[in-house]
Structures are given as structure tokens and as C-alpha cells.
Short mmCIF file of N, CA and C in Angstrom, two decimals:
data_model
loop_
_atom_site.label_atom_id
_atom_site.label_comp_id
_atom_site.label_asym_id
_atom_site.label_seq_id
_atom_site.Cartn_x
_atom_site.Cartn_y
_atom_site.Cartn_z
N MET A 201 2.35 -14.53 -9.63
CA MET A 201 2.55 -13.25 -8.91
C MET A 201 3.77 -13.06 -8.07
N ASP A 202 4.20 -11.96 -8.17
CA ASP A 202 5.63 -11.60 -7.47
C ASP A 202 5.16 -12.07 -5.88
N PRO A 203 5.96 -12.72 -5.17
CA PRO A 203 5.68 -13.22 -3.80
C PRO A 203 5.67 -12.14 -2.96
N PHE A 204 6.02 -10.89 -3.10
CA PHE A 204 5.85 -9.72 -2.12
C PHE A 204 4.72 -9.11 -2.39
N LEU A 205 4.22 -9.06 -3.70
CA LEU A 205 2.85 -8.41 -3.99
C LEU A 205 1.80 -9.36 -3.48
N GLN A 206 2.01 -10.72 -3.55
CA GLN A 206 1.32 -11.84 -3.05
C GLN A 206 1.08 -11.46 -1.54
N ALA A 207 2.10 -11.16 -0.85
CA ALA A 207 2.09 -10.82 0.71
C ALA A 207 1.17 -9.56 0.91
N ALA A 208 1.36 -8.65 0.06
CA ALA A 208 0.66 -7.40 0.19
C ALA A 208 -0.93 -7.78 -0.25
N LEU A 209 -1.32 -8.45 -0.98
CA LEU A 209 -2.63 -9.06 -1.32
C LEU A 209 -3.02 -9.75 -0.04
N GLU A 210 -2.46 -10.67 0.46
CA GLU A 210 -2.89 -11.48 1.81
C GLU A 210 -3.17 -10.39 2.93
N GLU A 211 -2.39 -9.17 2.91
CA GLU A 211 -2.64 -8.37 4.09
C GLU A 211 -4.03 -7.58 3.76
N ALA A 212 -4.23 -7.37 2.45
CA ALA A 212 -5.38 -6.67 2.00
C ALA A 212 -6.73 -7.51 2.32
N GLU A 213 -6.64 -9.00 2.06
CA GLU A 213 -7.66 -9.86 2.38
C GLU A 213 -7.84 -9.86 3.90
N LEU A 214 -6.81 -9.81 4.61
CA LEU A 214 -6.93 -9.95 6.00
C LEU A 214 -7.67 -8.31 6.62
N GLY A 215 -7.44 -7.45 5.96
CA GLY A 215 -8.15 -6.16 6.23
C GLY A 215 -9.59 -6.35 5.91
N LEU A 216 -9.76 -6.77 4.88
CA LEU A 216 -11.31 -7.15 4.47
C LEU A 216 -12.05 -7.95 5.48
N ALA A 217 -11.28 -9.24 5.81
CA ALA A 217 -11.90 -10.04 6.87
C ALA A 217 -12.17 -9.51 8.08
N GLU A 218 -11.26 -8.41 8.51
CA GLU A 218 -11.58 -7.53 9.85
C GLU A 218 -12.63 -6.52 9.65
N GLY A 219 -13.23 -6.39 8.45
CA GLY A 219 -14.29 -5.45 8.35
C GLY A 219 -13.70 -4.10 7.88
N GLY A 220 -12.38 -4.26 7.10
CA GLY A 220 -11.82 -2.93 6.95
C GLY A 220 -11.78 -2.63 5.50
N ILE A 221 -10.82 -1.82 5.02
CA ILE A 221 -10.69 -1.63 3.59
C ILE A 221 -9.69 -2.41 3.04
N PRO A 222 -9.89 -3.11 1.81
CA PRO A 222 -8.90 -4.19 1.51
C PRO A 222 -7.66 -3.62 0.60
N ILE A 223 -6.69 -2.90 1.36
CA ILE A 223 -5.62 -2.52 0.63
C ILE A 223 -4.32 -3.09 1.67
N GLY A 224 -3.41 -3.65 1.11
CA GLY A 224 -2.51 -4.24 1.82
C GLY A 224 -1.11 -3.72 1.29
N SER A 225 0.04 -3.93 2.17
CA SER A 225 1.27 -3.43 1.82
C SER A 225 2.27 -4.25 2.48
N VAL A 226 3.63 -4.38 1.91
CA VAL A 226 4.78 -4.81 2.61
C VAL A 226 5.99 -4.06 2.09
N LEU A 227 6.76 -3.97 3.22
CA LEU A 227 8.11 -3.19 2.86
C LEU A 227 9.17 -4.36 3.05
N VAL A 228 10.04 -4.37 2.08
CA VAL A 228 10.93 -5.53 1.71
C VAL A 228 12.27 -4.58 1.95
N HIS A 229 13.23 -5.40 2.42
CA HIS A 229 14.92 -5.11 2.42
C HIS A 229 15.49 -6.33 2.33
N ASP A 230 16.28 -6.26 1.31
CA ASP A 230 17.02 -7.22 1.05
C ASP A 230 16.61 -8.71 0.64
N GLY A 231 15.26 -8.62 0.04
CA GLY A 231 14.55 -9.94 -0.05
C GLY A 231 13.69 -10.56 1.04
N VAL A 232 13.63 -9.60 2.05
CA VAL A 232 13.09 -10.16 3.39
C VAL A 232 11.92 -9.07 3.56
N ILE A 233 10.81 -9.49 4.03
CA ILE A 233 9.63 -8.72 4.39
C ILE A 233 10.08 -8.08 5.82
N VAL A 234 10.21 -6.83 6.02
CA VAL A 234 10.61 -6.17 7.28
C VAL A 234 9.35 -5.27 7.97
N GLY A 235 8.28 -5.27 7.14
CA GLY A 235 7.08 -4.55 7.67
C GLY A 235 5.88 -5.11 6.82
N ARG A 236 4.71 -5.38 7.52
CA ARG A 236 3.56 -5.82 6.72
C ARG A 236 2.49 -4.74 7.35
N GLY A 237 1.43 -4.62 6.54
CA GLY A 237 0.29 -3.93 6.87
C GLY A 237 -0.80 -3.57 6.06
N HIS A 238 -1.96 -3.56 6.81
CA HIS A 238 -3.13 -3.12 5.72
C HIS A 238 -3.95 -2.09 6.37
N ASN A 239 -4.82 -1.73 5.42
CA ASN A 239 -5.56 -0.38 6.08
C ASN A 239 -6.45 -0.75 7.18
N ARG A 240 -6.12 -0.05 8.26
CA ARG A 240 -6.94 -0.20 9.53
C ARG A 240 -7.63 0.84 10.05
N ARG A 241 -7.78 1.95 9.05
CA ARG A 241 -8.62 2.97 9.52
C ARG A 241 -10.01 2.77 10.21
N VAL A 242 -10.71 1.74 9.77
CA VAL A 242 -12.08 1.18 10.40
C VAL A 242 -11.76 0.41 11.75
N GLN A 243 -10.69 -0.34 11.60
CA GLN A 243 -10.48 -1.37 12.76
C GLN A 243 -9.91 -0.48 14.01
N GLN A 244 -9.18 0.57 13.70
CA GLN A 244 -8.47 1.13 14.92
C GLN A 244 -9.28 2.53 15.13
N GLY A 245 -10.20 2.96 14.26
CA GLY A 245 -10.65 4.43 14.30
C GLY A 245 -9.71 5.36 14.00
N SER A 246 -8.71 5.10 13.04
CA SER A 246 -7.52 6.05 12.81
C SER A 246 -7.88 6.97 11.45
N THR A 247 -7.24 7.90 11.52
CA THR A 247 -7.22 8.79 10.36
C THR A 247 -6.05 8.50 9.41
N ILE A 248 -5.09 7.81 10.02
CA ILE A 248 -3.80 7.67 9.04
C ILE A 248 -3.52 6.24 8.81
N LEU A 249 -4.02 5.23 9.41
CA LEU A 249 -3.55 3.90 9.18
C LEU A 249 -3.84 3.22 7.90
N HIS A 250 -3.42 3.88 6.77
CA HIS A 250 -3.36 3.13 5.45
C HIS A 250 -2.50 2.21 5.37
N ALA A 251 -2.58 1.17 4.33
CA ALA A 251 -1.76 0.05 4.60
C ALA A 251 -0.20 0.46 4.38
N GLU A 252 0.04 1.23 3.67
CA GLU A 252 1.58 1.65 3.68
C GLU A 252 2.00 2.19 5.06
N MET A 253 1.25 3.08 5.60
CA MET A 253 1.59 3.85 6.82
C MET A 253 1.95 2.46 7.84
N ASP A 254 0.93 1.53 7.84
CA ASP A 254 0.92 0.54 8.82
C ASP A 254 2.20 -0.35 8.43
N ALA A 255 2.52 -0.59 7.32
CA ALA A 255 3.61 -1.37 6.96
C ALA A 255 4.92 -0.67 7.40
N PHE A 256 5.06 0.92 7.22
CA PHE A 256 6.12 1.49 7.95
C PHE A 256 6.05 1.30 9.45
N GLU A 257 4.90 1.51 10.10
CA GLU A 257 5.11 1.49 11.48
C GLU A 257 5.35 0.04 11.79
N ASN A 258 5.02 -0.86 11.18
CA ASN A 258 5.39 -2.37 11.83
C ASN A 258 7.01 -2.67 11.40
N ALA A 259 7.38 -1.79 10.40
CA ALA A 259 8.86 -2.15 10.27
C ALA A 259 9.58 -1.51 11.21
N GLY A 260 9.22 -0.77 12.19
CA GLY A 260 9.82 -0.06 13.40
C GLY A 260 10.94 1.05 12.75
N ARG A 261 11.52 1.46 13.96
CA ARG A 261 12.32 2.49 13.78
C ARG A 261 13.68 1.88 12.95
N ARG A 262 13.91 2.56 12.03
CA ARG A 262 15.27 2.19 11.11
C ARG A 262 15.95 3.19 10.68
N SER A 263 17.22 3.06 10.16
CA SER A 263 18.01 4.23 9.71
C SER A 263 17.56 4.70 8.43
N ALA A 264 17.92 5.81 7.93
CA ALA A 264 17.70 6.41 6.78
C ALA A 264 18.39 5.56 5.62
N LYS A 265 19.50 5.06 6.02
CA LYS A 265 20.19 4.26 5.01
C LYS A 265 19.27 2.80 4.68
N PHE A 266 18.76 2.39 5.74
CA PHE A 266 18.01 1.12 5.57
C PHE A 266 16.75 1.40 4.79
N TYR A 267 16.14 2.39 5.06
CA TYR A 267 14.75 2.68 4.05
C TYR A 267 15.26 3.05 2.56
N ARG A 268 16.34 3.43 2.34
CA ARG A 268 16.97 3.84 0.94
C ARG A 268 17.15 2.41 0.02
N GLU A 269 17.33 1.54 1.10
CA GLU A 269 17.45 0.16 0.34
C GLU A 269 16.27 -0.57 0.26
N CYS A 270 14.98 -0.35 0.49
CA CYS A 270 13.89 -1.00 0.39
C CYS A 270 13.06 -0.64 -0.72
N THR A 271 12.08 -1.69 -0.92
CA THR A 271 11.07 -1.55 -2.03
C THR A 271 9.66 -1.66 -1.09
N LEU A 272 8.78 -0.74 -1.40
CA LEU A 272 7.46 -0.66 -0.96
C LEU A 272 6.54 -1.40 -1.92
N TYR A 273 5.74 -2.56 -1.59
CA TYR A 273 4.92 -3.08 -2.32
C TYR A 273 3.48 -2.76 -1.89
N THR A 274 2.58 -2.55 -2.51
CA THR A 274 1.10 -1.93 -2.09
C THR A 274 0.07 -2.44 -3.13
N THR A 275 -1.19 -2.97 -2.75
CA THR A 275 -2.02 -3.43 -3.63
C THR A 275 -2.72 -2.33 -4.34
N LEU A 276 -2.55 -1.24 -4.13
CA LEU A 276 -3.46 -0.08 -4.76
C LEU A 276 -2.39 1.13 -4.81
N SER A 277 -2.30 1.99 -6.02
CA SER A 277 -1.68 2.98 -6.02
C SER A 277 -1.73 3.94 -4.90
N PRO A 278 -0.69 4.47 -4.44
CA PRO A 278 -0.65 5.11 -2.98
C PRO A 278 -1.09 6.56 -2.91
N CYS A 279 -1.85 6.91 -1.95
CA CYS A 279 -2.32 8.36 -1.83
C CYS A 279 -1.37 9.36 -1.49
N PRO A 280 -1.63 10.76 -1.60
CA PRO A 280 -0.68 11.64 -1.25
C PRO A 280 0.01 11.53 0.15
N MET A 281 -0.59 10.85 1.07
CA MET A 281 0.04 10.91 2.45
C MET A 281 1.04 9.63 2.22
N CYS A 282 0.74 8.52 1.72
CA CYS A 282 1.70 7.27 1.84
C CYS A 282 2.80 7.76 0.75
N SER A 283 2.45 8.32 -0.23
CA SER A 283 3.58 8.74 -1.33
C SER A 283 4.48 9.59 -0.46
N GLY A 284 4.10 10.55 0.20
CA GLY A 284 4.83 11.48 0.92
C GLY A 284 5.74 10.85 1.86
N ALA A 285 5.18 9.75 2.51
CA ALA A 285 5.99 9.01 3.55
C ALA A 285 7.13 8.06 2.72
N ALA A 286 6.96 7.77 1.68
CA ALA A 286 7.87 6.85 0.87
C ALA A 286 8.79 7.81 0.53
N VAL A 287 8.44 9.06 0.11
CA VAL A 287 9.60 9.94 -0.23
C VAL A 287 10.44 10.52 0.68
N LEU A 288 9.69 10.77 2.01
CA LEU A 288 10.27 11.03 3.11
C LEU A 288 11.54 10.23 3.59
N TYR A 289 11.08 8.84 3.48
CA TYR A 289 12.07 7.91 4.06
C TYR A 289 12.99 7.38 2.78
N GLY A 290 12.89 8.14 1.55
CA GLY A 290 13.91 7.69 0.59
C GLY A 290 13.70 6.39 -0.16
N ILE A 291 12.36 5.84 -0.10
CA ILE A 291 12.07 4.56 -0.54
C ILE A 291 12.47 4.67 -2.23
N PRO A 292 13.22 3.86 -2.90
CA PRO A 292 13.49 4.03 -4.26
C PRO A 292 12.70 3.35 -5.11
N ARG A 293 11.77 2.56 -4.67
CA ARG A 293 11.01 1.74 -5.59
C ARG A 293 9.66 1.41 -5.06
N VAL A 294 8.61 1.64 -5.58
CA VAL A 294 7.14 1.19 -5.17
C VAL A 294 6.63 0.26 -6.36
N VAL A 295 6.26 -1.01 -5.91
CA VAL A 295 5.53 -1.75 -6.72
C VAL A 295 3.94 -1.88 -6.37
N ILE A 296 3.22 -1.58 -7.53
CA ILE A 296 1.82 -1.34 -7.26
C ILE A 296 0.95 -2.47 -7.91
N GLY A 297 0.16 -3.13 -7.20
CA GLY A 297 -0.67 -4.22 -7.67
C GLY A 297 -1.69 -3.57 -8.86
N GLU A 298 -2.22 -2.43 -8.59
CA GLU A 298 -3.14 -1.83 -9.41
C GLU A 298 -3.64 -0.39 -9.39
N ASN A 299 -3.92 0.30 -10.30
CA ASN A 299 -4.12 1.78 -10.20
C ASN A 299 -5.42 1.99 -11.07
N ARG A 300 -6.20 0.92 -11.47
CA ARG A 300 -7.51 1.22 -12.06
C ARG A 300 -8.47 1.73 -11.14
N SER A 301 -8.52 1.19 -9.97
CA SER A 301 -9.56 1.68 -8.90
C SER A 301 -9.29 3.09 -8.40
N PHE A 302 -7.99 3.43 -8.37
CA PHE A 302 -7.70 4.60 -7.75
C PHE A 302 -6.21 5.00 -8.28
N MET A 303 -6.07 6.23 -8.88
CA MET A 303 -4.81 6.69 -9.26
C MET A 303 -4.18 7.55 -8.31
N GLY A 304 -3.27 7.14 -7.53
CA GLY A 304 -2.56 7.89 -6.53
C GLY A 304 -1.46 8.80 -7.10
N GLU A 305 -0.45 8.95 -6.33
CA GLU A 305 0.48 10.06 -6.65
C GLU A 305 1.83 9.40 -7.41
N GLU A 306 1.57 8.72 -8.46
CA GLU A 306 2.49 7.93 -9.14
C GLU A 306 3.53 9.05 -9.95
N GLN A 307 2.99 9.81 -10.54
CA GLN A 307 3.73 10.89 -11.25
C GLN A 307 4.56 11.74 -10.18
N TRP A 308 3.85 12.07 -9.31
CA TRP A 308 4.56 12.77 -8.08
C TRP A 308 5.78 12.06 -7.50
N LEU A 309 5.74 10.82 -7.30
CA LEU A 309 6.65 9.82 -6.82
C LEU A 309 7.90 9.83 -7.88
N ALA A 310 7.41 9.76 -9.18
CA ALA A 310 8.29 9.49 -10.03
C ALA A 310 9.36 10.79 -10.22
N SER A 311 8.58 11.98 -10.01
CA SER A 311 9.24 13.23 -10.16
C SER A 311 10.22 13.21 -9.12
N HIS A 312 10.17 12.67 -7.99
CA HIS A 312 11.01 12.59 -6.89
C HIS A 312 12.09 11.33 -6.96
N GLY A 313 12.20 10.81 -8.23
CA GLY A 313 13.08 9.76 -8.44
C GLY A 313 12.69 8.40 -7.91
N VAL A 314 11.53 8.13 -7.52
CA VAL A 314 10.95 6.99 -7.31
C VAL A 314 10.69 5.94 -8.45
N GLN A 315 11.11 4.80 -8.58
CA GLN A 315 10.93 3.79 -9.71
C GLN A 315 9.60 3.20 -9.45
N ILE A 316 8.64 3.19 -10.24
CA ILE A 316 7.26 2.91 -10.22
C ILE A 316 7.24 1.70 -10.97
N GLU A 317 6.57 0.53 -10.54
CA GLU A 317 6.21 -0.51 -11.36
C GLU A 317 4.61 -0.93 -11.09
N VAL A 318 3.93 -0.93 -12.04
CA VAL A 318 2.38 -1.33 -11.95
C VAL A 318 2.09 -2.54 -12.63
N HIS A 319 1.30 -3.50 -11.78
CA HIS A 319 1.33 -4.71 -12.35
C HIS A 319 -0.22 -4.97 -13.13
N GLN A 320 -1.22 -4.15 -12.51
CA GLN A 320 -2.68 -4.15 -13.10
C GLN A 320 -2.95 -5.74 -12.79
N ASP A 321 -2.79 -6.24 -11.55
CA ASP A 321 -3.05 -7.64 -11.01
C ASP A 321 -4.64 -7.67 -11.01
N GLU A 322 -5.03 -8.81 -11.79
CA GLU A 322 -6.69 -9.13 -11.72
C GLU A 322 -7.11 -9.41 -10.52
N ARG A 323 -6.33 -9.96 -9.54
CA ARG A 323 -6.86 -10.27 -8.12
C ARG A 323 -6.84 -8.89 -7.22
N CYS A 324 -5.82 -8.02 -7.48
CA CYS A 324 -6.07 -6.70 -6.72
C CYS A 324 -7.15 -5.75 -7.38
N ILE A 325 -7.29 -5.92 -8.69
CA ILE A 325 -8.47 -5.28 -9.23
C ILE A 325 -9.85 -5.66 -8.79
N SER A 326 -9.92 -7.06 -8.72
CA SER A 326 -11.28 -7.33 -8.45
C SER A 326 -11.46 -7.35 -7.05
N LEU A 327 -10.61 -7.42 -6.22
CA LEU A 327 -10.63 -7.25 -4.84
C LEU A 327 -11.26 -5.84 -4.39
N MET A 328 -10.61 -4.82 -5.26
CA MET A 328 -11.25 -3.40 -4.94
C MET A 328 -12.33 -3.12 -5.57
N ARG A 329 -12.53 -3.50 -6.86
CA ARG A 329 -14.00 -3.45 -7.52
C ARG A 329 -15.08 -3.79 -6.74
N ASP A 330 -14.85 -5.14 -6.09
CA ASP A 330 -15.98 -5.85 -5.37
C ASP A 330 -16.14 -5.07 -3.95
N PHE A 331 -15.27 -4.51 -3.36
CA PHE A 331 -15.30 -3.80 -2.36
C PHE A 331 -16.03 -2.41 -2.56
N MET A 332 -15.38 -1.76 -3.52
CA MET A 332 -16.13 -0.52 -3.85
C MET A 332 -17.59 -0.57 -4.21
N ALA A 333 -18.25 -1.88 -4.80
CA ALA A 333 -19.45 -1.95 -5.09
C ALA A 333 -20.39 -2.25 -3.74
N GLN A 334 -19.64 -3.10 -2.86
CA GLN A 334 -20.31 -3.40 -1.80
C GLN A 334 -20.45 -2.28 -0.50
N ARG A 335 -19.40 -1.73 -0.61
CA ARG A 335 -19.17 -0.64 0.64
C ARG A 335 -18.73 0.70 -0.03
N PRO A 336 -19.47 1.26 -0.73
CA PRO A 336 -19.37 2.53 -1.37
C PRO A 336 -19.05 3.73 -0.50
N GLU A 337 -19.75 3.75 0.63
CA GLU A 337 -19.73 4.85 1.72
C GLU A 337 -18.26 4.69 2.31
N LEU A 338 -17.95 3.38 2.66
CA LEU A 338 -16.73 3.37 3.42
C LEU A 338 -15.60 3.76 2.42
N TRP A 339 -15.55 3.23 1.23
CA TRP A 339 -14.56 3.91 0.22
C TRP A 339 -14.51 5.29 0.13
N ALA A 340 -15.65 5.76 0.05
CA ALA A 340 -15.78 7.35 -0.02
C ALA A 340 -15.22 7.97 1.13
N GLU A 341 -15.54 7.45 2.09
CA GLU A 341 -14.93 7.91 3.48
C GLU A 341 -13.30 7.89 3.57
N ASP A 342 -12.76 6.70 2.90
CA ASP A 342 -11.26 6.68 2.88
C ASP A 342 -10.62 7.50 2.02
N ILE A 343 -11.33 7.58 0.82
CA ILE A 343 -10.58 8.62 -0.09
C ILE A 343 -11.11 9.87 -0.04
N GLY A 344 -11.86 10.47 0.70
CA GLY A 344 -12.32 11.62 0.84
C GLY A 344 -13.20 12.37 -0.35
N GLU A 345 -14.06 11.38 -0.77
CA GLU A 345 -14.90 11.97 -1.85
C GLU A 345 -16.38 11.96 -1.12
#
């Protein structure tokens, strides 16, 4: 597995261990992780702390040029909010662990010039599949169903 996708998966597992939703993300610049995050909606009582948003927040205040040189890694296909943040900050590439559990805004991202790479990683798939089976109410709350 790509080491950065592995780091995102570790974030997802951390979120699950905290009682949250197991989605993780890392923001990478020049081969270095500059922001890590996991979905912390449950832990923080937040409406917006999806994994990607958490990774952006933890990367801190950066220049537009900096973000245009980053890759966003996420264990699950990004939702409209997280996709919007990626486009807003000019992220040129998004690497996705899997999109079988949830298909986010990949086409929209691509239409805005973002390079999309989907791995269909079995560990990401099984993590979400097990979580959705064990906590369907929490999953439904997060994705609005």
C-alpha cells in the first residue's frame, strides 16, 4: 500500500478507536505529510470535521501556492463539502482508498481539473463495510440519509 494511503488508513483506525466514523486523510506536500486528520464529528460534536477537513485544519494556514503543490489522500471518496475544500485550495490530486462504500464527488473534482486516483484498497473497503454494518445509524447521520 502507498505509505501515504497507509497513513490515512491509520487515521481512520484512530477515529474508530475513539468511537467515531473510520475515515482518515492526510495532506502531503513534497513527499511529507503536512496535515493528518480523521472524521471527528462524533468526538467533537462537529458538523464539519470530516477527515479531509480535519487534515486541512491540522495543516494550518498555508499559501495558495503551497496547496497547489499538495496531494490529498483519503480512505473514502470525498463528499461535496470536502471536495469543495480541495477545489477551493487548488489541490491538484486526490488519492482515494475506496469508493464502493460511498461515491463522492469524483466526477465534479475531475471536471475542475483534479487528478483522481482510486485504489479500491481491501483494508479501506472492509473497514467501512464493517462499520456500516455495526453502526448504520451513525453512518446515516454522517452522510445525511
